[in-house]
Coordinates of C-alpha atoms and ligand atoms in Angstrom, one line a residue:
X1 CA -14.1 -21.3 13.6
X2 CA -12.4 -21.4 9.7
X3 CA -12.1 -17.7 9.1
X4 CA -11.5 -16.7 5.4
X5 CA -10.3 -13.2 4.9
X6 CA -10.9 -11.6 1.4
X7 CA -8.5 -8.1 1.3
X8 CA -9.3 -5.5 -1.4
X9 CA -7.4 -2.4 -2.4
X10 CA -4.4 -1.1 -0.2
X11 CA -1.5 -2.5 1.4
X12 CA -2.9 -0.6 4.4
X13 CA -6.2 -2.4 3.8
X14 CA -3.8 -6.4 3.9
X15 CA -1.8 -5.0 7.1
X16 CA -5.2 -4.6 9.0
X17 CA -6.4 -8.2 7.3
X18 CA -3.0 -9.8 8.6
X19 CA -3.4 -8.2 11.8
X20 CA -6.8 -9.2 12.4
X21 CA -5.7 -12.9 10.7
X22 CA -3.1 -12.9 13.9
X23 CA -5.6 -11.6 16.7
X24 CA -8.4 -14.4 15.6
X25 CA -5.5 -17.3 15.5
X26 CA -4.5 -16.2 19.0
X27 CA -8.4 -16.9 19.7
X28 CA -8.1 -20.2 18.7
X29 CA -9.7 -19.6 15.1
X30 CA -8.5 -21.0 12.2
X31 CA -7.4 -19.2 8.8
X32 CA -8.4 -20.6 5.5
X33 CA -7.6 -19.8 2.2
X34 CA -11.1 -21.0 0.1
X35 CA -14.5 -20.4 1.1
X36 CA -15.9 -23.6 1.2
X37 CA -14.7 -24.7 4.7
X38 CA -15.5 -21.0 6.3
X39 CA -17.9 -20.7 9.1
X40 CA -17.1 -16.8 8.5
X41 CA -16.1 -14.4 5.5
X42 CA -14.8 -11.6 6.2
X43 CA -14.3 -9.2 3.1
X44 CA -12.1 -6.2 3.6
X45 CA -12.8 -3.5 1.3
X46 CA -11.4 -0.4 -0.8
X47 CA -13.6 2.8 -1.4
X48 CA -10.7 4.5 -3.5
X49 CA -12.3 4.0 -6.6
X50 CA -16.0 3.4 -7.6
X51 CA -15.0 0.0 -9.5
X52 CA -13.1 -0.9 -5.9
X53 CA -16.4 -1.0 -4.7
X54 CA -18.5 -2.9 -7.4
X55 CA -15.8 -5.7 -7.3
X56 CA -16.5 -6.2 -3.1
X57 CA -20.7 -5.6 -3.9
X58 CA -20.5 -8.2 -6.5
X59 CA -18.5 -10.9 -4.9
X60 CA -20.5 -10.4 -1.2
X61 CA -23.5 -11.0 -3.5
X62 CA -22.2 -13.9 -4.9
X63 CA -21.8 -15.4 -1.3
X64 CA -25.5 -15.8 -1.1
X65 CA -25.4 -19.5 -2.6
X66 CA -23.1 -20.6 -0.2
X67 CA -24.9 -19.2 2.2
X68 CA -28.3 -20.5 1.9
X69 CA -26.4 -24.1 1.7
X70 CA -24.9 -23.3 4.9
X71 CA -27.5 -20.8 7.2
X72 CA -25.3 -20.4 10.3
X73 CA -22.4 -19.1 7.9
X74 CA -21.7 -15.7 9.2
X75 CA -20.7 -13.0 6.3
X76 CA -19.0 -9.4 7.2
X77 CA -17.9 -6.6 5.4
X78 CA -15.1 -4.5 6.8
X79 CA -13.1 -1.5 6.2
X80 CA -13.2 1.4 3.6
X81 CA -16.6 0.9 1.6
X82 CA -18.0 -0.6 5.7
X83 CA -17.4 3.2 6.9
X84 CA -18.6 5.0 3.8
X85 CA -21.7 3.1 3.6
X86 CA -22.8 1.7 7.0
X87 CA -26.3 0.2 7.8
X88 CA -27.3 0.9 4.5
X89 CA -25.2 -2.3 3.2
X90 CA -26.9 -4.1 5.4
X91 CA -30.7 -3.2 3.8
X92 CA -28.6 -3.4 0.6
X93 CA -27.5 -7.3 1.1
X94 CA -29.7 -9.3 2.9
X95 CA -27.2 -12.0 3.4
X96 CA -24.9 -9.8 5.3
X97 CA -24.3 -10.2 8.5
X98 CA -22.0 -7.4 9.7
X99 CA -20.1 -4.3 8.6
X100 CA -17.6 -2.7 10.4
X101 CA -15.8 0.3 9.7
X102 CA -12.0 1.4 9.9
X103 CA -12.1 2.6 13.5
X104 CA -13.5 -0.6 14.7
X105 CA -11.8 -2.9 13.3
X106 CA -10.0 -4.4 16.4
X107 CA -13.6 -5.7 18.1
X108 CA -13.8 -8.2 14.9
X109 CA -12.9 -11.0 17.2
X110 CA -15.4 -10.0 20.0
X111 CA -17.8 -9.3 17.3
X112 CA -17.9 -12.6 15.8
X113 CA -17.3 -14.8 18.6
X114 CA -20.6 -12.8 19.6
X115 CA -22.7 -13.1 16.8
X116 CA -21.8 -17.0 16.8
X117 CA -23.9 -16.9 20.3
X118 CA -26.7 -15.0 19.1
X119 CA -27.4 -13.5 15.8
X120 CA -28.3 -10.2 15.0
X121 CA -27.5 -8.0 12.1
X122 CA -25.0 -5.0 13.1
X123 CA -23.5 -2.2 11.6
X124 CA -20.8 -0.8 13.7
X125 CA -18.6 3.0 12.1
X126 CA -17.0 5.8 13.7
X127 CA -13.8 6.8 14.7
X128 CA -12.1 5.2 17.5
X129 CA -8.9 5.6 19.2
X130 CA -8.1 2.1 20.3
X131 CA -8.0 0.9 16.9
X132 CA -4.5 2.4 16.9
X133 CA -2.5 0.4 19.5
X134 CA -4.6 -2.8 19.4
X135 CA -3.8 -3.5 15.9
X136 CA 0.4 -4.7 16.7
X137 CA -0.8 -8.4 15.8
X138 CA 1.1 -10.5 13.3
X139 CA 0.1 -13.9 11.3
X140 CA 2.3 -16.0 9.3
X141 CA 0.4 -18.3 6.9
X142 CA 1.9 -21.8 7.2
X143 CA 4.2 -21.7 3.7
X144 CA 4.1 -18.2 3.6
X145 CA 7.2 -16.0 3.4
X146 CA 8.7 -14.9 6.9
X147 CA 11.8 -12.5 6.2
X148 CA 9.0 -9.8 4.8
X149 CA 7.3 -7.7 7.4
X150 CA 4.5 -4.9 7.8
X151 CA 4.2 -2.2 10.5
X152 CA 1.2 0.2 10.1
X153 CA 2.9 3.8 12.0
X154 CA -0.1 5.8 11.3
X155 CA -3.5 5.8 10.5
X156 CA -5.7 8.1 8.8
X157 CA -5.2 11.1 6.6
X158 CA -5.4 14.7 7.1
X159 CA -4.6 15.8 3.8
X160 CA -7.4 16.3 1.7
X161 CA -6.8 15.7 -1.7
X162 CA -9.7 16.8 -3.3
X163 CA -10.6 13.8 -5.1
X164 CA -10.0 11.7 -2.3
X165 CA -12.0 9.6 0.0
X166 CA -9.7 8.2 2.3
X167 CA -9.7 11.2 4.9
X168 CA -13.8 10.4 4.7
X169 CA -13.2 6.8 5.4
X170 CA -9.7 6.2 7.6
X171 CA -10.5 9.6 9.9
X172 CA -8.0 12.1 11.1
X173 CA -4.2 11.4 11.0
X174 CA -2.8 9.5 13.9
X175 CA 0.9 8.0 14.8
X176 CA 1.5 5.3 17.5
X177 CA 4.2 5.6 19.9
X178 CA 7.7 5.2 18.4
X179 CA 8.6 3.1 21.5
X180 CA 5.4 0.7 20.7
X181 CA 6.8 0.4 16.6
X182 CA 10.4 -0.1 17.4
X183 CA 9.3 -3.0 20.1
X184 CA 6.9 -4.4 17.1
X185 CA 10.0 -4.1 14.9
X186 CA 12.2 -6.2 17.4
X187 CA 9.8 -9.0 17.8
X188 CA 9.4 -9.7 14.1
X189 CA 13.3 -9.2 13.4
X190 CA 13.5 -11.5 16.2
X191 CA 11.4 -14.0 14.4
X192 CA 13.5 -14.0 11.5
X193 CA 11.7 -10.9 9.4
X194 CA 14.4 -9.2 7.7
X195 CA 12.7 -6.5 5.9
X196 CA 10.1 -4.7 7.2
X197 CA 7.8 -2.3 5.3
X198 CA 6.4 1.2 7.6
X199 CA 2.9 1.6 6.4
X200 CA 0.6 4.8 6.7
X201 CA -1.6 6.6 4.1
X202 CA 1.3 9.4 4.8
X203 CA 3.8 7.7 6.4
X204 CA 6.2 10.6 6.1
X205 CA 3.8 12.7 8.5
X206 CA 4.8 10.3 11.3
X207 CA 5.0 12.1 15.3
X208 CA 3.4 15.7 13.3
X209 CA 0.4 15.3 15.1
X210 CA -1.9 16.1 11.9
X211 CA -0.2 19.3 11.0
X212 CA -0.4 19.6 7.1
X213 CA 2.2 22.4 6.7
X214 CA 5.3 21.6 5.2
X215 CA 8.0 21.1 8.2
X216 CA 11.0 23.3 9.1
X217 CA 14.0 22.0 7.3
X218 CA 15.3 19.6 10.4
X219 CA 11.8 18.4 12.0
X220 CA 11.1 15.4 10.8
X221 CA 10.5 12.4 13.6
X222 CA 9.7 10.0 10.2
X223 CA 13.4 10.4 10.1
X224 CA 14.0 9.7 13.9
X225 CA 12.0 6.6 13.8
X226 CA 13.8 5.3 10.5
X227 CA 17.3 6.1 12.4
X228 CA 16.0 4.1 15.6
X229 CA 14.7 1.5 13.4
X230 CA 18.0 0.8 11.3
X231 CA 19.9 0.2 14.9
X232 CA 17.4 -3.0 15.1
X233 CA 19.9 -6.0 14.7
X234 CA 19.0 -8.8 12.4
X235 CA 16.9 -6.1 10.7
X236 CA 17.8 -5.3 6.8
X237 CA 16.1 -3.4 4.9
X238 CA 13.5 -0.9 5.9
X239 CA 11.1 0.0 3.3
X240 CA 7.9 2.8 3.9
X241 CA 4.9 3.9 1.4
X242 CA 3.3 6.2 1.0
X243 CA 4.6 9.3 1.7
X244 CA 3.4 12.8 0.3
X245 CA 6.5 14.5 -1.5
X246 CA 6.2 18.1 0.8
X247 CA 7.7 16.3 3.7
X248 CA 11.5 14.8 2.4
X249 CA 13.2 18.1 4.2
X250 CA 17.2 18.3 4.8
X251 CA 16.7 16.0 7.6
X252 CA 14.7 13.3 6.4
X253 CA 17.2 13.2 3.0
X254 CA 20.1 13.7 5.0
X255 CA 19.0 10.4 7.5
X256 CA 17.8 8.3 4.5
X257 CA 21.2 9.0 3.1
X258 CA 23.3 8.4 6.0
X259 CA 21.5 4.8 6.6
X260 CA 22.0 2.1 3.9
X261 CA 19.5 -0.4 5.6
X262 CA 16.7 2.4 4.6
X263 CA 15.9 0.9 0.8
X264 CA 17.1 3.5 -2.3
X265 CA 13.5 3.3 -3.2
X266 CA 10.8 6.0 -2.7
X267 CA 7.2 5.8 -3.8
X268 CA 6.2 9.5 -4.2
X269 CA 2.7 10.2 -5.3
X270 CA 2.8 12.7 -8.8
X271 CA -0.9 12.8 -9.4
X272 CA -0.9 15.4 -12.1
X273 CA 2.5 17.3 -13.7
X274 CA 0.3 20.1 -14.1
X275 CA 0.4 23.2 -11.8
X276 CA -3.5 24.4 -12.4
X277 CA -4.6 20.2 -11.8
X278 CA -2.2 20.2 -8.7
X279 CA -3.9 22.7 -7.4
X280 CA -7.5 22.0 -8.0
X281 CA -6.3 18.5 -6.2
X282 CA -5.1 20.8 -3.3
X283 CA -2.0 19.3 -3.8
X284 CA 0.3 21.5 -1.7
X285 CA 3.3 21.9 -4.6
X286 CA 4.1 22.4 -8.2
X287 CA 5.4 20.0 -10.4
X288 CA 8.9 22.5 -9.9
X289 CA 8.9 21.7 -6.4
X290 CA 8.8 18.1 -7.0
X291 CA 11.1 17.9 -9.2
X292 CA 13.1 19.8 -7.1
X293 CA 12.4 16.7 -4.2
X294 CA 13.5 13.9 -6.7
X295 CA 16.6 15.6 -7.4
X296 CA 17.8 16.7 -3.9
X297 CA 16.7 12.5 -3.2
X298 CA 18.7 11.6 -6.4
X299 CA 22.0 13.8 -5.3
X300 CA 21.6 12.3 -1.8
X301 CA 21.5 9.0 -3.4
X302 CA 22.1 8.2 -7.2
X303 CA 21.0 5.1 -7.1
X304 CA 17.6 5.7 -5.4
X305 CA 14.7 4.7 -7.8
X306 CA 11.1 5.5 -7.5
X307 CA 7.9 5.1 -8.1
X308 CA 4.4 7.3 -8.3
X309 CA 0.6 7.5 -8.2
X310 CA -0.9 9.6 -11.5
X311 CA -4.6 10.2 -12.1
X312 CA -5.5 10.7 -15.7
X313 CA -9.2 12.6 -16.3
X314 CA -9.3 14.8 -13.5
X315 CA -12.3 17.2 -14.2
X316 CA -10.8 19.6 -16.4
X317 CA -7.8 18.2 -17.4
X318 CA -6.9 19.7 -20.9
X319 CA -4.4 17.9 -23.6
X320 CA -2.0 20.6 -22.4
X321 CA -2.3 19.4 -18.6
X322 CA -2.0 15.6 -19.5
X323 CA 1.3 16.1 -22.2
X324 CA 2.5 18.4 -18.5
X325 CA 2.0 15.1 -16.8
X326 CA 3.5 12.7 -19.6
X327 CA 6.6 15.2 -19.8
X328 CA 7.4 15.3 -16.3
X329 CA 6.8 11.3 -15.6
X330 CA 9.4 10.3 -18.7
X331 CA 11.9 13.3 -17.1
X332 CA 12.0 11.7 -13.6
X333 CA 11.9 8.4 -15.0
X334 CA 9.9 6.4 -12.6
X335 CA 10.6 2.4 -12.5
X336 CA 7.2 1.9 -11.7
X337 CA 3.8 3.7 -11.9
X338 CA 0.9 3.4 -10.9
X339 CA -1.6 5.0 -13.1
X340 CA -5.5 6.0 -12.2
X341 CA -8.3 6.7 -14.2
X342 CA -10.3 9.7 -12.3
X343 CA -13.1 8.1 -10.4
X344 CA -15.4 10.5 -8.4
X345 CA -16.0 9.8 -4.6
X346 CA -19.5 11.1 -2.9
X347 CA -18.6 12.9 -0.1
X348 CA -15.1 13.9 -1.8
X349 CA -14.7 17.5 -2.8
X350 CA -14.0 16.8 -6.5
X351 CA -16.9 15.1 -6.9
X352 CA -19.1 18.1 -6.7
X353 CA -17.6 18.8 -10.4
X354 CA -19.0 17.6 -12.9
X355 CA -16.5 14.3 -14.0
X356 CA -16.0 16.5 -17.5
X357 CA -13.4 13.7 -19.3
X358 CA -15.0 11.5 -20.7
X359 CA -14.6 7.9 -20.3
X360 CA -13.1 6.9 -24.0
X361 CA -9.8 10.3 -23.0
X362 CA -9.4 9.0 -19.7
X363 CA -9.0 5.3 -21.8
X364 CA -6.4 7.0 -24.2
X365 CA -4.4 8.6 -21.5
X366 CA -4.4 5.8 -19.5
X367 CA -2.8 3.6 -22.2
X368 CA -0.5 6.7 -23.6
X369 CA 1.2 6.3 -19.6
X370 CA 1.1 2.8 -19.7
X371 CA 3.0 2.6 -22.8
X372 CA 5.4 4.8 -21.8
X373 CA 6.2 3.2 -18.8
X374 CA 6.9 -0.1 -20.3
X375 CA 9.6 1.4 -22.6
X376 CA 11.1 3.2 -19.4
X377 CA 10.7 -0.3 -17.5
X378 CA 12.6 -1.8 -20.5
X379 CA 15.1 0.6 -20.7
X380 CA 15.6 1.1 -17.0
X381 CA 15.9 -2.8 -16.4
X382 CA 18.3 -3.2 -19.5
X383 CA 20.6 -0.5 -17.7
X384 CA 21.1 -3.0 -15.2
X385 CA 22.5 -6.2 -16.9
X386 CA 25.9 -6.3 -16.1
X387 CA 25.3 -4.7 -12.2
X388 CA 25.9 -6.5 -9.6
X389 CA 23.2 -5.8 -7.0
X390 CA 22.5 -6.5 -3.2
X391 CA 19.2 -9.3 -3.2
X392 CA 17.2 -10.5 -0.5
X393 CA 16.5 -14.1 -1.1
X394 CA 12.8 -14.1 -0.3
X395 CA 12.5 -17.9 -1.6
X396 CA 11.7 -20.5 -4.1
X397 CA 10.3 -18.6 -7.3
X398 CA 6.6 -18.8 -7.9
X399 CA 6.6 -19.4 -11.8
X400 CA 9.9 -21.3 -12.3
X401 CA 10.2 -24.5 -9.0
X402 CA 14.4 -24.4 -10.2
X403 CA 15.1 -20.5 -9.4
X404 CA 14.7 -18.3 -6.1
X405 CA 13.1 -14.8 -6.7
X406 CA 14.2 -11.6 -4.3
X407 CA 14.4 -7.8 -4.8
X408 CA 17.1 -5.3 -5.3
X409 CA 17.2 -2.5 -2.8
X410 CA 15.7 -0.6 -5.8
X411 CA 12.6 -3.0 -5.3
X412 CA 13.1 -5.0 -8.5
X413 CA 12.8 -8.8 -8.6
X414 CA 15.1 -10.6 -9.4
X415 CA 15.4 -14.8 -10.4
X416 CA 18.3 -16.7 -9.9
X417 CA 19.7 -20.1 -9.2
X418 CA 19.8 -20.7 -5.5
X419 CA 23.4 -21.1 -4.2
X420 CA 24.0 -24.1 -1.9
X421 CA 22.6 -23.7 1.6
X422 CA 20.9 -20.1 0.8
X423 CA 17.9 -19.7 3.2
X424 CA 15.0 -17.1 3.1
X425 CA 16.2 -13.6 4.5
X426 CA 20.5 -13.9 2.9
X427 CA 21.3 -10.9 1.3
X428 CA 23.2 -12.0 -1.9
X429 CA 25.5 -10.5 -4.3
X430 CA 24.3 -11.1 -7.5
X431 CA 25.3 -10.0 -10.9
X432 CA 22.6 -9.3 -13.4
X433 CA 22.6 -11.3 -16.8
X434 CA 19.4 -10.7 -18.5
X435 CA 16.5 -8.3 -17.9
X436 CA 12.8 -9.6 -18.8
X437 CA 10.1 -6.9 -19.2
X438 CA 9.6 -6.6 -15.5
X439 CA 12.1 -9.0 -13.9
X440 CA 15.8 -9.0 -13.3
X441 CA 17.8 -12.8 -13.8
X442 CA 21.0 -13.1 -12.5
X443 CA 23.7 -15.2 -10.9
X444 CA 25.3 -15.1 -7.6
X445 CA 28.7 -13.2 -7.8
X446 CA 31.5 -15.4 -6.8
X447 CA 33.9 -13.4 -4.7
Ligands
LIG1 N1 -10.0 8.5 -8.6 C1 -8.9 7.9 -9.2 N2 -7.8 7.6 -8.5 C2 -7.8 7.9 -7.2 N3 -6.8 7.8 -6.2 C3 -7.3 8.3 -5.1 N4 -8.5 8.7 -5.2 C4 -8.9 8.5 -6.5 C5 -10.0 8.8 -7.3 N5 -11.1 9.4 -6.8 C6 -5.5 7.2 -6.5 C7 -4.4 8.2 -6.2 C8 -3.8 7.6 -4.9 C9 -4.0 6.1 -5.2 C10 -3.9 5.3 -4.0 O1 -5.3 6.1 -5.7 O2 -3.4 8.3 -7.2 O3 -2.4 8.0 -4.7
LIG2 FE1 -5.9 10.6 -0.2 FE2 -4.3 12.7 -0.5 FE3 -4.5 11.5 1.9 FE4 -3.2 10.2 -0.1 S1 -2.5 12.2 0.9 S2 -4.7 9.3 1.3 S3 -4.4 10.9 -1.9 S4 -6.1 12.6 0.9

């Protein structure tokens, strides 16, 4: 059949859509990119955010017309919004033929090789075990990129963020076996995959078996996985996201450190830079003890960069708690942010406060970050004209058919004119010339 997978939200959420995109090719199926030719649409969905949600509802709705040109068309929702909302998607959207949840997610192909011999309308949720080692699949789209990988280590949160549903809708915290990941990671760096990027809502909670405290100073088995993983040959660059700050102990700085194929590049989730929001978000530190993470990372490594997560309107949150949160992202100086507008979750524990910012603050906040950032983008990219950085040619450039784009270990993009005989997955010299808003152009340094 001519599958076409729609992926919303997460990179967790397009790891499961690839792997699922890899188990129904080794079926025999077919992957397309359009709608038009599908015999089934599969849309993977987000829950993070009310709007995450509206954006799925409204397009699956949308799928009616092709639908009632083409009755045997078989139409599923998967994923986040699948769990939260169950059956009652299915009384909801007529069209609809399935919805399965997170924990399920590996009987898609059964499912719909099923439902192609008889039809009947199904909603299938719950948590489930198996969906944890049958999920190792891997699909390459024919043009697509092949020196970038994903592994998904874990699955599920135990955390709790108050404001967040994800614990509601991925289940408890669970890590495969190292031996299973490492084997993953040899297979794809055998297939010419030269960077792969360790996936889990908290990847750094990897082998803790759900414990939320924050580990002795040397317990970390992130860090032994990361070591065993930079022995891989052929392997690069290991990237990971996301990981909650608490966990970057001595040992998992100290390992990072001592192995250069590990990226100088850490996502680490702010949320707020005040103390009294932190807490109402059960976030277990203060905006000291982060700051005391990003330096001990930044010592470790001065050229690491990073990146965060920041919710603006949180119920409650004061001009005094927002300017907390502006002053401490311009301080650390993150290269890139992602920046949230508070949305409340049913079912989260935030929610059962009233959502007290109103909707024209949480605007004003929003673009007060985003401006800010763009100058610290500007400046921070500026800084590096004249560098010459380590790139991983990932291929011809999208917008411009003459350059190649890759990324610095830093995770910036970078454009420059392809040197003779490059291929995908060469790790380049390349000396900066010219910094755009949010790209890097350079030229490869002649030695
Ligand atoms: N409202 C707004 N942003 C949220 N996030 C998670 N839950 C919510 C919510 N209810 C943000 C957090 C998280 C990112 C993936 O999404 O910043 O790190
Ligand atoms: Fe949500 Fe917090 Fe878990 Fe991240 S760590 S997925 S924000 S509960």
């Amino acid at each position: 059949m001519n599958i076409y997978i729609k992926t919303y939200g997460c990179q967790m959420n397009e790891r499961d859509s690839e792997a699922l995109a890899g188990m129904l090719c080794a079926r025999g199926h077919k992957i397309v990119p359009d709608e038009d030719s599908a015999d089934v649409m599969i849309f993977n969905t987000c829950s993070v955010r009310d709007q995450a949600e509206r954006k799925a509802v409204g397009k699956v709705s949308f799928m009616k017309k092709y639908k009632d040109r083409k009755p045997e068309l078989i139409i599923g929702v998967i994923g986040c919004m699948a769990e939260r909302r169950g059956e009652s998607l299915l009384e909801e959207i007529k069209h609809l033929d399935f919805v399965l949840g997170t924990g399920k997610l590996h009987t898609l192909p059964d499912l719909i090789e099923s439902l192609r011999e008889k039809r009947l309308r199904r909603a299938d949720t719950g948590p489930c075990n198996d969906v944890l080692t049958a999920m190792g699949a891997h699909y390459r789209p024919e043009g697509g990129s092949n020196v970038l990988g994903q592994i998904a280590i874990t699955r599920g949160c135990n955390r709790f963020c108050s404001y967040c549903i994800v614990p509601y809708v991925r289940g408890r915290e669970i890590s495969r076996e190292m031996e299973d990941i490492l084997a993953e990671a040899r297979m794809l760096a055998a297939d010419g995959v030269r960077e792969i990027l360790l996936l889990g809502q908290n990847v750094a909670a990897y082998g803790m078996n759900g414990e939320t405290a924050s580990p002795a100073p040397e317990y970390s088995p992130f860090a032994d996985l990361l070591a065993e993983m930079a022995k891989i040959d052929g392997l690069y660059r290991i990237r990971y996201t996301s990981p909650y700050p608490t966990y970057f102990n001595d040992k998992l700085i100290r390992t990072i450190a001592e192995n250069p194929k590990v990226c100088r590049n850490v996502h680490l989730p702010l949320q707020s830079g005040s103390d009294r929001i932190l807490k109402l978000m059960n976030r277990q530190y203060t905006a000291d003890l982060y700051r005391e993470i990003a330096g001990k990372l930044r010592r470790a490594m001065p050229d690491i960069t990073f990146s965060t997560d920041v919710i603006v309107g949180f119920p409650g949150e004061t001009e005094e708690d927002f300017r907390m949160t502006r002053d401490l992202m311009n301080e650390i100086g993150f290269d890139q942010s992602f920046i949230f507008k508070y949305s409340p979750r049913p079912g989260a524990k935030s929610a059962q406060e009233p959502d007290s910012v109103p909707q024209s603050v949480k605007e004003e906040r929003d673009q007060i970050l985003l401006a800010d950032l763009a100058e610290r983008t500007a400046k921070n990219m500026a800084a590096q004209v004249g560098t010459v950085q380590e790139v991983l040619a990932e291929g011809v450039s999208r917008r411009m058919a003459e350059r190649w784009t890759g990324r610095t270990g830093g995770n910036r993009m970078i454009h420059f004119p392809p040197p003779e005989g490059v291929r995908p997955g060469d790790l380049l010299q390349i000396r900066v010339k010219r910094a755009g808003n949010v790209t890097l152009y350079g030229e490869v340094e002649k030695d």
